[in-house]
Structures are given as C-alpha cells and as structure tokens.
Coordinates of N, CA, C and O in Angstrom, one line a residue:
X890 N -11.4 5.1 11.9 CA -11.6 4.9 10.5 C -13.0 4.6 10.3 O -13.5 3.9 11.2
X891 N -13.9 4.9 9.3 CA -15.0 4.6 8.9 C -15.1 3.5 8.3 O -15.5 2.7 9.1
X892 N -14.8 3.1 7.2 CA -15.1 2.2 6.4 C -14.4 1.3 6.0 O -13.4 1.9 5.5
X893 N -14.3 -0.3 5.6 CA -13.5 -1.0 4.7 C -13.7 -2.2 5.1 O -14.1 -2.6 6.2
X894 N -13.5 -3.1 3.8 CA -14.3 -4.3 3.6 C -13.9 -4.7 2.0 O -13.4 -3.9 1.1
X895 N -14.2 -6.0 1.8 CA -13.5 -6.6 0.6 C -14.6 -7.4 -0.2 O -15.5 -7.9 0.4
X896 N -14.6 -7.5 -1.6 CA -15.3 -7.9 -2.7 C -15.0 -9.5 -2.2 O -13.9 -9.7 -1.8
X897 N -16.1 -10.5 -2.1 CA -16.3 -11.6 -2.2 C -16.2 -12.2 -1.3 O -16.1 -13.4 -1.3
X898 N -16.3 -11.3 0.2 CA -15.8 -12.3 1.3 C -17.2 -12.7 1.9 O -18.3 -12.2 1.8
X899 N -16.5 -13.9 2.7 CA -17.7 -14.6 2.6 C -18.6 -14.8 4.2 O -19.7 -15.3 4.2
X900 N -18.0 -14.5 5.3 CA -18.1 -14.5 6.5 C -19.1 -13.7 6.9 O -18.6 -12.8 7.7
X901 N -20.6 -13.4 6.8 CA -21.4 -12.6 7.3 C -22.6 -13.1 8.2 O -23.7 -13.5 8.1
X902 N -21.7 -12.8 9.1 CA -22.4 -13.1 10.5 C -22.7 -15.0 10.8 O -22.6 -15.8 9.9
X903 N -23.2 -15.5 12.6 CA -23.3 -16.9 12.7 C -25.1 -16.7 12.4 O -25.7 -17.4 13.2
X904 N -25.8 -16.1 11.7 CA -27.4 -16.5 11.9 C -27.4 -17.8 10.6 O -26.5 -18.1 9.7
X905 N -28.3 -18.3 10.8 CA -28.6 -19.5 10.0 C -29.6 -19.8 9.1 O -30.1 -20.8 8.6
X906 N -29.8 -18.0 8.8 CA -30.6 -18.0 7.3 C -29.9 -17.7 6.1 O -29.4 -16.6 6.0
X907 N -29.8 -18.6 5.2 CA -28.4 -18.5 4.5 C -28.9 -17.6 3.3 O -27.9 -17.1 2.7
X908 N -30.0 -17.3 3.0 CA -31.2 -16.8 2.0 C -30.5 -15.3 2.8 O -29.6 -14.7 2.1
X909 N -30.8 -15.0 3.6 CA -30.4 -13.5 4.0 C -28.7 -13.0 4.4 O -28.3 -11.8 4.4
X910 N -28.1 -14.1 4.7 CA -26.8 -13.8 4.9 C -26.2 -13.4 3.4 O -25.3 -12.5 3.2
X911 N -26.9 -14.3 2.4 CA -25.6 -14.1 1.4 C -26.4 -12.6 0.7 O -25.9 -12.0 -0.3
X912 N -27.5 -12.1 1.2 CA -27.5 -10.8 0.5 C -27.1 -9.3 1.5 O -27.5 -8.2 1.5
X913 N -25.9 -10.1 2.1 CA -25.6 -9.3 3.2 C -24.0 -9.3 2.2 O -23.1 -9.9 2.7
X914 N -23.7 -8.7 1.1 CA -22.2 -8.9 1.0 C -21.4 -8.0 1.2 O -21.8 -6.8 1.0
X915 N -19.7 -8.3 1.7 CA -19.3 -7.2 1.3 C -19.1 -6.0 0.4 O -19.4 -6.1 -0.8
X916 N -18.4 -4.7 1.2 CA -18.1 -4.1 -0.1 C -17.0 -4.3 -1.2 O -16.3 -5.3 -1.0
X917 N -16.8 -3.6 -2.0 CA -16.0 -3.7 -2.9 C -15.0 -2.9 -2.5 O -15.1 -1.9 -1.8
X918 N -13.6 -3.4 -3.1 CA -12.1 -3.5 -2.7 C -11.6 -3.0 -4.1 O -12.4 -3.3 -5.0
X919 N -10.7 -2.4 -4.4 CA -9.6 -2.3 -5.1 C -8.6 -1.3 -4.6 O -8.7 -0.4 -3.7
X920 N -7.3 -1.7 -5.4 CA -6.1 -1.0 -5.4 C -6.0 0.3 -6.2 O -6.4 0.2 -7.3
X921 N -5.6 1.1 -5.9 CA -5.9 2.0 -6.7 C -4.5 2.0 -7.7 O -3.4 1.9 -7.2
X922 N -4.8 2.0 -9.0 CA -4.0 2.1 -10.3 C -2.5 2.7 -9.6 O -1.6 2.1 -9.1
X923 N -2.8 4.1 -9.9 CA -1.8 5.2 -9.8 C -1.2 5.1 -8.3 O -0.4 6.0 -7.8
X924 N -1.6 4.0 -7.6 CA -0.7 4.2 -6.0 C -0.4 2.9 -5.8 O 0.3 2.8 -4.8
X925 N -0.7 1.6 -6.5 CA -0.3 0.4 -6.1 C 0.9 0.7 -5.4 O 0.9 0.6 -4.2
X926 N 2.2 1.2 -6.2 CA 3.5 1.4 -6.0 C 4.0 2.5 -5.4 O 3.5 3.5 -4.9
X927 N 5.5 2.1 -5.5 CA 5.8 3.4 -4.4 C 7.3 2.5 -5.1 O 7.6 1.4 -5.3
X928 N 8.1 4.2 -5.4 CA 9.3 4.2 -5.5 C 10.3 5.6 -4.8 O 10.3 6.8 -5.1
X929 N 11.2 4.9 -3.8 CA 11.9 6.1 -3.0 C 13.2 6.1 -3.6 O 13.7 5.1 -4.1
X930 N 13.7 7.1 -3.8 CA 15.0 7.4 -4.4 C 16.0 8.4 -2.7 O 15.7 9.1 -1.7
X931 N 17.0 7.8 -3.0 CA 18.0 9.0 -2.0 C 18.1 10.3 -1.9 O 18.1 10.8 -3.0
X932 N 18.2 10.9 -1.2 CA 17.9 12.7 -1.1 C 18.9 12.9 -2.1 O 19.8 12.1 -2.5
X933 N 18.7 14.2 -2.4 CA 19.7 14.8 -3.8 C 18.7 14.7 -5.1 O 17.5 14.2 -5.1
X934 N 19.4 15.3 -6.2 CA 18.5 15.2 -7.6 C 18.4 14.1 -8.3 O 17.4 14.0 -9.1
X935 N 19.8 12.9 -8.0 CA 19.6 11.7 -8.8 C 18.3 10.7 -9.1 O 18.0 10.0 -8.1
X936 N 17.6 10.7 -10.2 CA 16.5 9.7 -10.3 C 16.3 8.6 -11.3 O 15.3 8.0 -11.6
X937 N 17.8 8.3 -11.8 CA 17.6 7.1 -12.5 C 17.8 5.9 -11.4 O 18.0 6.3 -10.3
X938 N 17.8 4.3 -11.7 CA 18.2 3.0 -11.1 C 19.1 3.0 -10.1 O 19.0 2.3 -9.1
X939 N 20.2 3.9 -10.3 CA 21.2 3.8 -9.3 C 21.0 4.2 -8.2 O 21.7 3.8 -7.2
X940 N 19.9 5.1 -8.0 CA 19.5 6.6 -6.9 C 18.4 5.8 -5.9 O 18.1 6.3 -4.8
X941 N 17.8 4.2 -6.3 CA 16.4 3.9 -6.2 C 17.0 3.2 -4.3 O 18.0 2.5 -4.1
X942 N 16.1 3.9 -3.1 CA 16.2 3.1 -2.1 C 15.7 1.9 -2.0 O 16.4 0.9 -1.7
X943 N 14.5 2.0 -2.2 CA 13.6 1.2 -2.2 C 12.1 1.0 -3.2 O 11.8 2.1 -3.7
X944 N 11.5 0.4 -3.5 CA 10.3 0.4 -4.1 C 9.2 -1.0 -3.6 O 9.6 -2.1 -3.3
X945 N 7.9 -0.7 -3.7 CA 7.4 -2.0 -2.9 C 5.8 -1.6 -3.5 O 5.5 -0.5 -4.0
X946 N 5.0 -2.6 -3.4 CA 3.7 -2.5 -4.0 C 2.8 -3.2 -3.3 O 3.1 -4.3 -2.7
X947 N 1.8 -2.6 -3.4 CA 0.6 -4.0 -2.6 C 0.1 -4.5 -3.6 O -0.2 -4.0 -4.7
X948 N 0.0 -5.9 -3.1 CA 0.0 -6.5 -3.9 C -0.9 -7.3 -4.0 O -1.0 -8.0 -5.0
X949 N -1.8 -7.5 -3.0 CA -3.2 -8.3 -2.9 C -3.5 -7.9 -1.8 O -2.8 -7.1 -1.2
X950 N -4.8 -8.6 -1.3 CA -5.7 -8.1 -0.1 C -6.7 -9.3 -0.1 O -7.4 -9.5 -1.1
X951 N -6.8 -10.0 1.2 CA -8.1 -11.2 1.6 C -8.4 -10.7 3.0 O -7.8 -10.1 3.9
X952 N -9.8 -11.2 2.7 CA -10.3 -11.1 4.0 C -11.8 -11.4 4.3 O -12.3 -12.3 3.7
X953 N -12.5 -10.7 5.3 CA -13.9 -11.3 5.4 C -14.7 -10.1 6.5 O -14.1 -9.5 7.4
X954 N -16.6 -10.2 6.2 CA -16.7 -9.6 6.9 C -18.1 -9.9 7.5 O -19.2 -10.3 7.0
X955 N -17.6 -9.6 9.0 CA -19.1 -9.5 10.4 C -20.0 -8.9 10.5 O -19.9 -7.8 11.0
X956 N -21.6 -9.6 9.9 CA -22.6 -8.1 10.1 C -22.8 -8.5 11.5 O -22.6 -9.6 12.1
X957 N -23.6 -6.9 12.2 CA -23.8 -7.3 13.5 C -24.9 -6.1 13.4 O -25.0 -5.3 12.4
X958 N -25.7 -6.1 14.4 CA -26.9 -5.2 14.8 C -26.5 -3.7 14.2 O -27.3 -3.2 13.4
X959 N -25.3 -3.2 14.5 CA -24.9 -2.0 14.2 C -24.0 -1.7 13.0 O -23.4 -0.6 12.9
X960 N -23.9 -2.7 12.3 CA -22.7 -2.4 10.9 C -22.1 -3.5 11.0 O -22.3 -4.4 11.8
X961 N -21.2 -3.5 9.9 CA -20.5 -4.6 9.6 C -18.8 -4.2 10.0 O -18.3 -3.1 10.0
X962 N -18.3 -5.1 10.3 CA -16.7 -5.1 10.9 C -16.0 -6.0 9.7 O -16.4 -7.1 9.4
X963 N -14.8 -5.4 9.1 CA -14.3 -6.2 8.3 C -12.9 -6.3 8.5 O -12.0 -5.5 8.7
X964 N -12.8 -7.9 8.2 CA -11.4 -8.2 8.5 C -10.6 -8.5 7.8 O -10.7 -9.5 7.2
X965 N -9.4 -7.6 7.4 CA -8.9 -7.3 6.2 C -7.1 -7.3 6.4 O -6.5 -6.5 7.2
X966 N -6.5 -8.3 5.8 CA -4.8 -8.2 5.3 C -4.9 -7.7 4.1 O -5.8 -7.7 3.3
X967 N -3.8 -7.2 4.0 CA -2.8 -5.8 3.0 C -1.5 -7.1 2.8 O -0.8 -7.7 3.7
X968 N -1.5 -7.0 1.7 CA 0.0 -8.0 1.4 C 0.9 -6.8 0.7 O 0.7 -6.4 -0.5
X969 N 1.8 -6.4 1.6 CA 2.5 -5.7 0.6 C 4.1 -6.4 0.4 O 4.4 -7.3 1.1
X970 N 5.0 -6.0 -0.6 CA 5.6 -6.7 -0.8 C 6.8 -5.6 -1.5 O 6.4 -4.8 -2.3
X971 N 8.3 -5.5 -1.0 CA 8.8 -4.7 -1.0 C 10.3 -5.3 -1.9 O 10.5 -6.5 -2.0
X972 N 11.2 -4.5 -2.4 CA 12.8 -4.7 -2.5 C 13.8 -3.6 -2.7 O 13.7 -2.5 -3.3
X973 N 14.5 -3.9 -2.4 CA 16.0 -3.0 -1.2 C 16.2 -2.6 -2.9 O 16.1 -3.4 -3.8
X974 N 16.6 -0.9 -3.0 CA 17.3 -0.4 -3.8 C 18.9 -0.6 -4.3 O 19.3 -1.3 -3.4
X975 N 19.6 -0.4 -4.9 CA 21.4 0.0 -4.9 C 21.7 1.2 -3.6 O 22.7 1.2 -2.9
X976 N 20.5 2.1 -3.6 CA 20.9 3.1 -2.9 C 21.0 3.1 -1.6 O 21.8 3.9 -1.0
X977 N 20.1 2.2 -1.0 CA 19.2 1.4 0.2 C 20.5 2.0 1.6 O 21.6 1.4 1.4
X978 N 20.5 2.7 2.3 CA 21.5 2.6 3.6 C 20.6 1.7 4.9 O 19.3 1.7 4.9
X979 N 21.3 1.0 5.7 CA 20.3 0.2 6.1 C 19.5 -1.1 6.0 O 19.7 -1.8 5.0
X980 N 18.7 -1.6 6.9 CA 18.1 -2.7 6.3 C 16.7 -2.4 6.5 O 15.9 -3.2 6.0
X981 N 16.3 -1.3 7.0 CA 14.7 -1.5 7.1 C 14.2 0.2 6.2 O 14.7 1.3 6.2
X982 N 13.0 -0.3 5.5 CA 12.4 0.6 4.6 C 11.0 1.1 5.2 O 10.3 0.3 5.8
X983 N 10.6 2.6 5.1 CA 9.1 3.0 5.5 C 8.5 3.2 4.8 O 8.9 3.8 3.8
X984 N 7.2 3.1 4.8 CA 6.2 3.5 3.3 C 4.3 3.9 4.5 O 3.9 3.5 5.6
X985 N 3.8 4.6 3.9 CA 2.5 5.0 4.3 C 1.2 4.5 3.0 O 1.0 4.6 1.7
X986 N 0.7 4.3 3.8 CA -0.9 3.9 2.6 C -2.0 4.1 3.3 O -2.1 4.5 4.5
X987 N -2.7 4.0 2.5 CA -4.3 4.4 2.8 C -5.2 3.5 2.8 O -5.1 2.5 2.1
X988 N -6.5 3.7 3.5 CA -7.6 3.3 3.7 C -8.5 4.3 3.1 O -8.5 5.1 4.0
X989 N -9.5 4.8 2.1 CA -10.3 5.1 1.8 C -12.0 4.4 1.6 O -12.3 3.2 1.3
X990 N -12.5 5.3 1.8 CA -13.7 4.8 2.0 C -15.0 5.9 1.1 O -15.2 7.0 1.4
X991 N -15.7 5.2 0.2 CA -16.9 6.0 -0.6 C -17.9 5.1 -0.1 O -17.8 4.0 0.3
X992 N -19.1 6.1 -0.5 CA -20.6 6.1 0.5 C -21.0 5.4 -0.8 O -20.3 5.6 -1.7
X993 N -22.2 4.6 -0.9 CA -23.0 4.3 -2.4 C -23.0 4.9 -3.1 O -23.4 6.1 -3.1
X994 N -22.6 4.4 -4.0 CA -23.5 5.7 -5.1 C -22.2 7.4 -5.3 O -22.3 8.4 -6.0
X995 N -21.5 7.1 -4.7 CA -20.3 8.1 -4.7 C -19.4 7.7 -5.6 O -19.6 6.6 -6.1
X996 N -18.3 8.3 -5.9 CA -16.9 7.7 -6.3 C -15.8 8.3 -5.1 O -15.0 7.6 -4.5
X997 N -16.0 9.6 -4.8 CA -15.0 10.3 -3.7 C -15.0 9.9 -2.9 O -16.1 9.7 -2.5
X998 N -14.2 9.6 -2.2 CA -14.4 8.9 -0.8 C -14.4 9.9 0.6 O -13.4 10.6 0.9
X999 N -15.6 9.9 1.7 CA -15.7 10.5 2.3 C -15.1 9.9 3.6 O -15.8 10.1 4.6
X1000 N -14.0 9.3 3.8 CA -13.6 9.1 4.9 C -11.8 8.5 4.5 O -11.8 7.7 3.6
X1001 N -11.1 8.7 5.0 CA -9.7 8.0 4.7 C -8.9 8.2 6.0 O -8.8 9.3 6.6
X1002 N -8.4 7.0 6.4 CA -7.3 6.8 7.0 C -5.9 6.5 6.8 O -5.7 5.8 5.8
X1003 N -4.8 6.8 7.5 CA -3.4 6.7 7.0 C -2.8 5.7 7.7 O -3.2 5.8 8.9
X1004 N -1.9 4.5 7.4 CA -0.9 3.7 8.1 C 0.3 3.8 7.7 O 0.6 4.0 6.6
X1005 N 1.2 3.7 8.6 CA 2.7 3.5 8.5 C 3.3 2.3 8.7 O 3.0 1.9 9.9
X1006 N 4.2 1.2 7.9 CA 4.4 0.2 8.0 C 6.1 0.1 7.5 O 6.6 0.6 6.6
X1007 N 6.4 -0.6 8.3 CA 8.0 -1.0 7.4 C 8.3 -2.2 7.4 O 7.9 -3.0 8.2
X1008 N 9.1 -2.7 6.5 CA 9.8 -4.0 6.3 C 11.3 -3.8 6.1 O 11.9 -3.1 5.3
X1009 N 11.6 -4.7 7.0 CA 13.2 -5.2 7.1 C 13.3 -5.7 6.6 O 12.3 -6.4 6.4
X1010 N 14.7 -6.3 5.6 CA 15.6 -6.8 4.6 C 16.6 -7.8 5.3 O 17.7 -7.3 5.4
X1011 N 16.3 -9.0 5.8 CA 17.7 -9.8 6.0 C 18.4 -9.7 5.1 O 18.0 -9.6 4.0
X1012 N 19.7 -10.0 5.7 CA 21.0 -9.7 5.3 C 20.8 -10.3 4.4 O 19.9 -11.2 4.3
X1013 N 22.0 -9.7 2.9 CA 22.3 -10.4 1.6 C 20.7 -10.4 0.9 O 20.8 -10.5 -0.3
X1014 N 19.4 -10.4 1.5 CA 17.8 -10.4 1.0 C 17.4 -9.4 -0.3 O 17.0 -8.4 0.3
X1015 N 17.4 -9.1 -1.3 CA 16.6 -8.1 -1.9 C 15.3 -7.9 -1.8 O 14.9 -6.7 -2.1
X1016 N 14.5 -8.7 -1.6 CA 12.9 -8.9 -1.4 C 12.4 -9.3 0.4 O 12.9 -10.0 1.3
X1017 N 11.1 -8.3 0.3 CA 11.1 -8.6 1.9 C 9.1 -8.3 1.4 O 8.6 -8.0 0.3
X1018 N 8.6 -8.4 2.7 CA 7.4 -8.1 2.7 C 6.7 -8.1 3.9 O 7.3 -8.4 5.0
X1019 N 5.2 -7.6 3.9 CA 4.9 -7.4 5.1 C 3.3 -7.4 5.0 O 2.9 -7.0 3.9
X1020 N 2.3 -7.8 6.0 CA 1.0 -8.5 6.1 C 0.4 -7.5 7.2 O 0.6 -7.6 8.4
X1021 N -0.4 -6.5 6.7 CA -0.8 -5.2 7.8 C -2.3 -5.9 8.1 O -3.1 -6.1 7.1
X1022 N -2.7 -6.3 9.4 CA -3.8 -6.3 9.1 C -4.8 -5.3 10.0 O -4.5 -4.5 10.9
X1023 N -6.1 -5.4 9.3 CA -6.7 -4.1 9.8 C -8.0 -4.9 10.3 O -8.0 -6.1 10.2
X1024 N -9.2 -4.1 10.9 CA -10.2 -4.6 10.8 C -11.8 -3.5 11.7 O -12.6 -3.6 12.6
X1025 N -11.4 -2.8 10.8 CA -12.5 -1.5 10.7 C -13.9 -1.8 10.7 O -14.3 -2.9 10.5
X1026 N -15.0 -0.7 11.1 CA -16.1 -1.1 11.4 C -16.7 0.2 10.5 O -16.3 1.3 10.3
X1027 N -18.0 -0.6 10.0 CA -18.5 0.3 9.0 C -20.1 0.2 9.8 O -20.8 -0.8 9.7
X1028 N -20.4 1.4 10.4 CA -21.8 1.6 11.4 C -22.6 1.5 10.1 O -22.3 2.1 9.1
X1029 N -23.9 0.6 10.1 CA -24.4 0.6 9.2 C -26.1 0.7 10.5 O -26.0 0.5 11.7
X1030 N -27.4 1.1 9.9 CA -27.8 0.3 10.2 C -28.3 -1.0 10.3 O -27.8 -1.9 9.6
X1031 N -29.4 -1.3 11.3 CA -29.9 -2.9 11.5 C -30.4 -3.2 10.2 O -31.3 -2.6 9.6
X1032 N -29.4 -4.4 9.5 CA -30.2 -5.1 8.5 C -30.0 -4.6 6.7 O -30.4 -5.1 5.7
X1033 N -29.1 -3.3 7.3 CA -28.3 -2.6 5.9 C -27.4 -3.5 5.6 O -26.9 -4.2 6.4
X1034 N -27.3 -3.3 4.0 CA -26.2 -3.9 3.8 C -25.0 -3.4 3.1 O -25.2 -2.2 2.9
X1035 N -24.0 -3.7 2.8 CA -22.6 -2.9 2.9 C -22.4 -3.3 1.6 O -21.2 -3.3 1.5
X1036 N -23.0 -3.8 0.4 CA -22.5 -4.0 -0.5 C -22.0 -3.3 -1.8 O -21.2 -3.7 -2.6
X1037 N -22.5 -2.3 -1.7 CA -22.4 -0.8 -2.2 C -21.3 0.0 -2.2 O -20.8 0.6 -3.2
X1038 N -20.8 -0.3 -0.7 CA -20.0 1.1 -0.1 C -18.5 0.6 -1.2 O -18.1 -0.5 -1.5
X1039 N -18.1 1.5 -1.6 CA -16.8 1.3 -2.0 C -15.5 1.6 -1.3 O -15.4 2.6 -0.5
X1040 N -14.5 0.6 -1.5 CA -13.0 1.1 -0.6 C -11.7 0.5 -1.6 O -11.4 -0.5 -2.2
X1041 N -11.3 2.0 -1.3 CA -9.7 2.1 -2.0 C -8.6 2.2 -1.5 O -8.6 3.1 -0.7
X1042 N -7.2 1.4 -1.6 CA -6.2 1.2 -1.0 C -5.4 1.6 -1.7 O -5.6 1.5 -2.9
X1043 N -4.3 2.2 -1.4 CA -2.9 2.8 -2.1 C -2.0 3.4 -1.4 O -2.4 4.0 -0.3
X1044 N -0.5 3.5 -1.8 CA 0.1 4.4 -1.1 C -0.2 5.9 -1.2 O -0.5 6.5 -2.2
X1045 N 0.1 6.5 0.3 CA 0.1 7.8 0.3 C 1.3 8.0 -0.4 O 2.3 7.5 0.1
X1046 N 1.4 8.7 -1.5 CA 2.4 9.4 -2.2 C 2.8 10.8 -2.2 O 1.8 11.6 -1.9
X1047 N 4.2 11.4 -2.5 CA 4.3 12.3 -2.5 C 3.8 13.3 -3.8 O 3.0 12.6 -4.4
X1048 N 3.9 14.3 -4.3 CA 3.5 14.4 -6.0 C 4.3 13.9 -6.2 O 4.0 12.8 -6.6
X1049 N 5.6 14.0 -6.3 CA 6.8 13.6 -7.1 C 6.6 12.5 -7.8 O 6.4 12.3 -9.0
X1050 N 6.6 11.4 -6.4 CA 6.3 10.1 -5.9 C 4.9 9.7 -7.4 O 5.1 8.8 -8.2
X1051 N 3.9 10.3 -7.3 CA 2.9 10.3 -7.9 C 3.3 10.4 -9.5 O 2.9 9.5 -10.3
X1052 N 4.2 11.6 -10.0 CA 3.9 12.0 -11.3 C 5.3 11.0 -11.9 O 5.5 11.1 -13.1
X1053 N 6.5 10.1 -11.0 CA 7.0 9.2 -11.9 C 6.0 8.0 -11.9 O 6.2 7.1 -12.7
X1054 N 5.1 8.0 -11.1 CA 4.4 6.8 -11.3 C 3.5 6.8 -12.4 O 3.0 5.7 -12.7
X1055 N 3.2 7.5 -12.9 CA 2.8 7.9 -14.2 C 3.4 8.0 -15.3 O 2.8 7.7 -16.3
X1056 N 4.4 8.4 -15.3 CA 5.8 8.0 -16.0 C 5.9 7.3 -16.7 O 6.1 7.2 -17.9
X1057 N 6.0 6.3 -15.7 CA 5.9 4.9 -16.0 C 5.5 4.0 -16.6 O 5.9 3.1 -17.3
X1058 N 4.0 4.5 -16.3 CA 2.8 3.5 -16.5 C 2.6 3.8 -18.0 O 2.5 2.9 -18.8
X1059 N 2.7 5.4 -18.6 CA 3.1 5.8 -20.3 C 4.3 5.0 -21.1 O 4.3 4.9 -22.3
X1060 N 5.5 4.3 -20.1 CA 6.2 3.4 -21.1 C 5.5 2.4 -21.1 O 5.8 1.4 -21.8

C-alpha cells in the first residue's frame, strides 16, 4: 500500500526539536460520504427491511504518525461498527473497504488498497464491531512533509450497494 495517515495526529518522530517536529504533520483523513456504509440484503430480488443481512459503517479512525529518514509510517485503527439483519443466516458478517491514497495537490487518488474484515454477532447480539488496524508507510523524502497528501476510507461497494446508498442519503 502507498499511503495513509490521519489529520491531527500527533506522534512525529523522537527528535527534540519541537519547532520542526510539529511542521512535520500528518496527512489528512476522511470517510468518504457515499461509502461510510454498507448495506447487504439476501440473494433474490427482495430489498425492503425484511431482506437486510447485515449493514455496518465506519465510524471513526485514530491514530498517529512516524517520520523517519525515508517517509512517514502511519499508525492507523478503523472503528467499524456493524448490526445483524432479520435476514442474517449465521453469526458472522463480511464486508471489504478501502485505503486510498492522493498525491498533493490531487483529489484522485493514485494508489488504493483493499481489506477484508468480518465481525461476529454473539448470541441473542444485534450490534457487533470490529478495530482493523493498519500501519502503512508513505516513502517521502528526507525532511518532506506529508501534510498535504490526502487519504480516503470507505467501503468497497458494489454499484447496487452504491446507488441505494444514495437513495438514502435523498430521503
């Protein structure tokens, strides 16, 4: 993976010039709108409430990051946070998200990575969650700083997946 790193974190590197450390900041983090969520429905055509397996969202992200001679390494949790459908067979749910990554001064992102994660539902549970952590290295040069670079998180969606989530967001 190329790139990723979080708005405000505060961990940059052990040197002891604090004048240069704090103009060392991370990059900037967000969720992306249209992918926070994720709603799975059971195979077949049904897509109202009854049909819903699962649905789950991320839902925040902390973390911090290491400059070092060659780039910055950033150490990053994903809170995602999930609950069991009517339709749900089973106790454990799968979902895929992303890591994206834009250069300065870009909006597209020229690098993305994919994860797969699941959370299990104890018995009788409707809500479950799950804490992915990552901790990617963004090659910078000596003395660059990463404050620039932008990174986007969301679920990989299907279109389907995509155009009810839109849907939605119009009521």
């Amino acid at each position: 993976m190329g790139v990723l790193a979080l708005t405000g974190c505060s961990g940059v590197g052990g040197g002891s010039n604090a004048a240069a450390d704090a103009a060392l900041a991370c990059p900037k983090v967000s969720i992306v709108r249209d992918l926070a969520e994720v709603t799975q429905f059971r195979n077949g055509g049904g897509r109202d409430l009854t049909d819903v397996t699962s649905r789950a969202a991320l839902a925040d992200y902390s973390g911090n990051c290491d400059y070092t001679s060659d780039g910055v390494t950033v150490n990053v949790n994903v809170f995602l946070i999930a609950e069991r459908g009517p339709a749900m067979q089973g106790n454990t749910a799968n979902y895929r998200y992303f890591v994206a990554v834009a250069k300065p001064g870009e909006e597209t992102p020229t690098t993305k990575s994919e994860f797969d994660t699941s959370v299990t539902f104890d018995a009788g549970k409707l809500r479950s969650g799950s804490r992915e952590e990552l901790a990617p290295k963004i090659p910078l040069p000596k003395d660059a700083n990463g404050k620039d670079w932008k990174i986007f998180l969301g679920f990989q969606l299907t279109p389907e997946q995509l155009a009810f989530n839109r849907a939605q967001m119009k009521q």
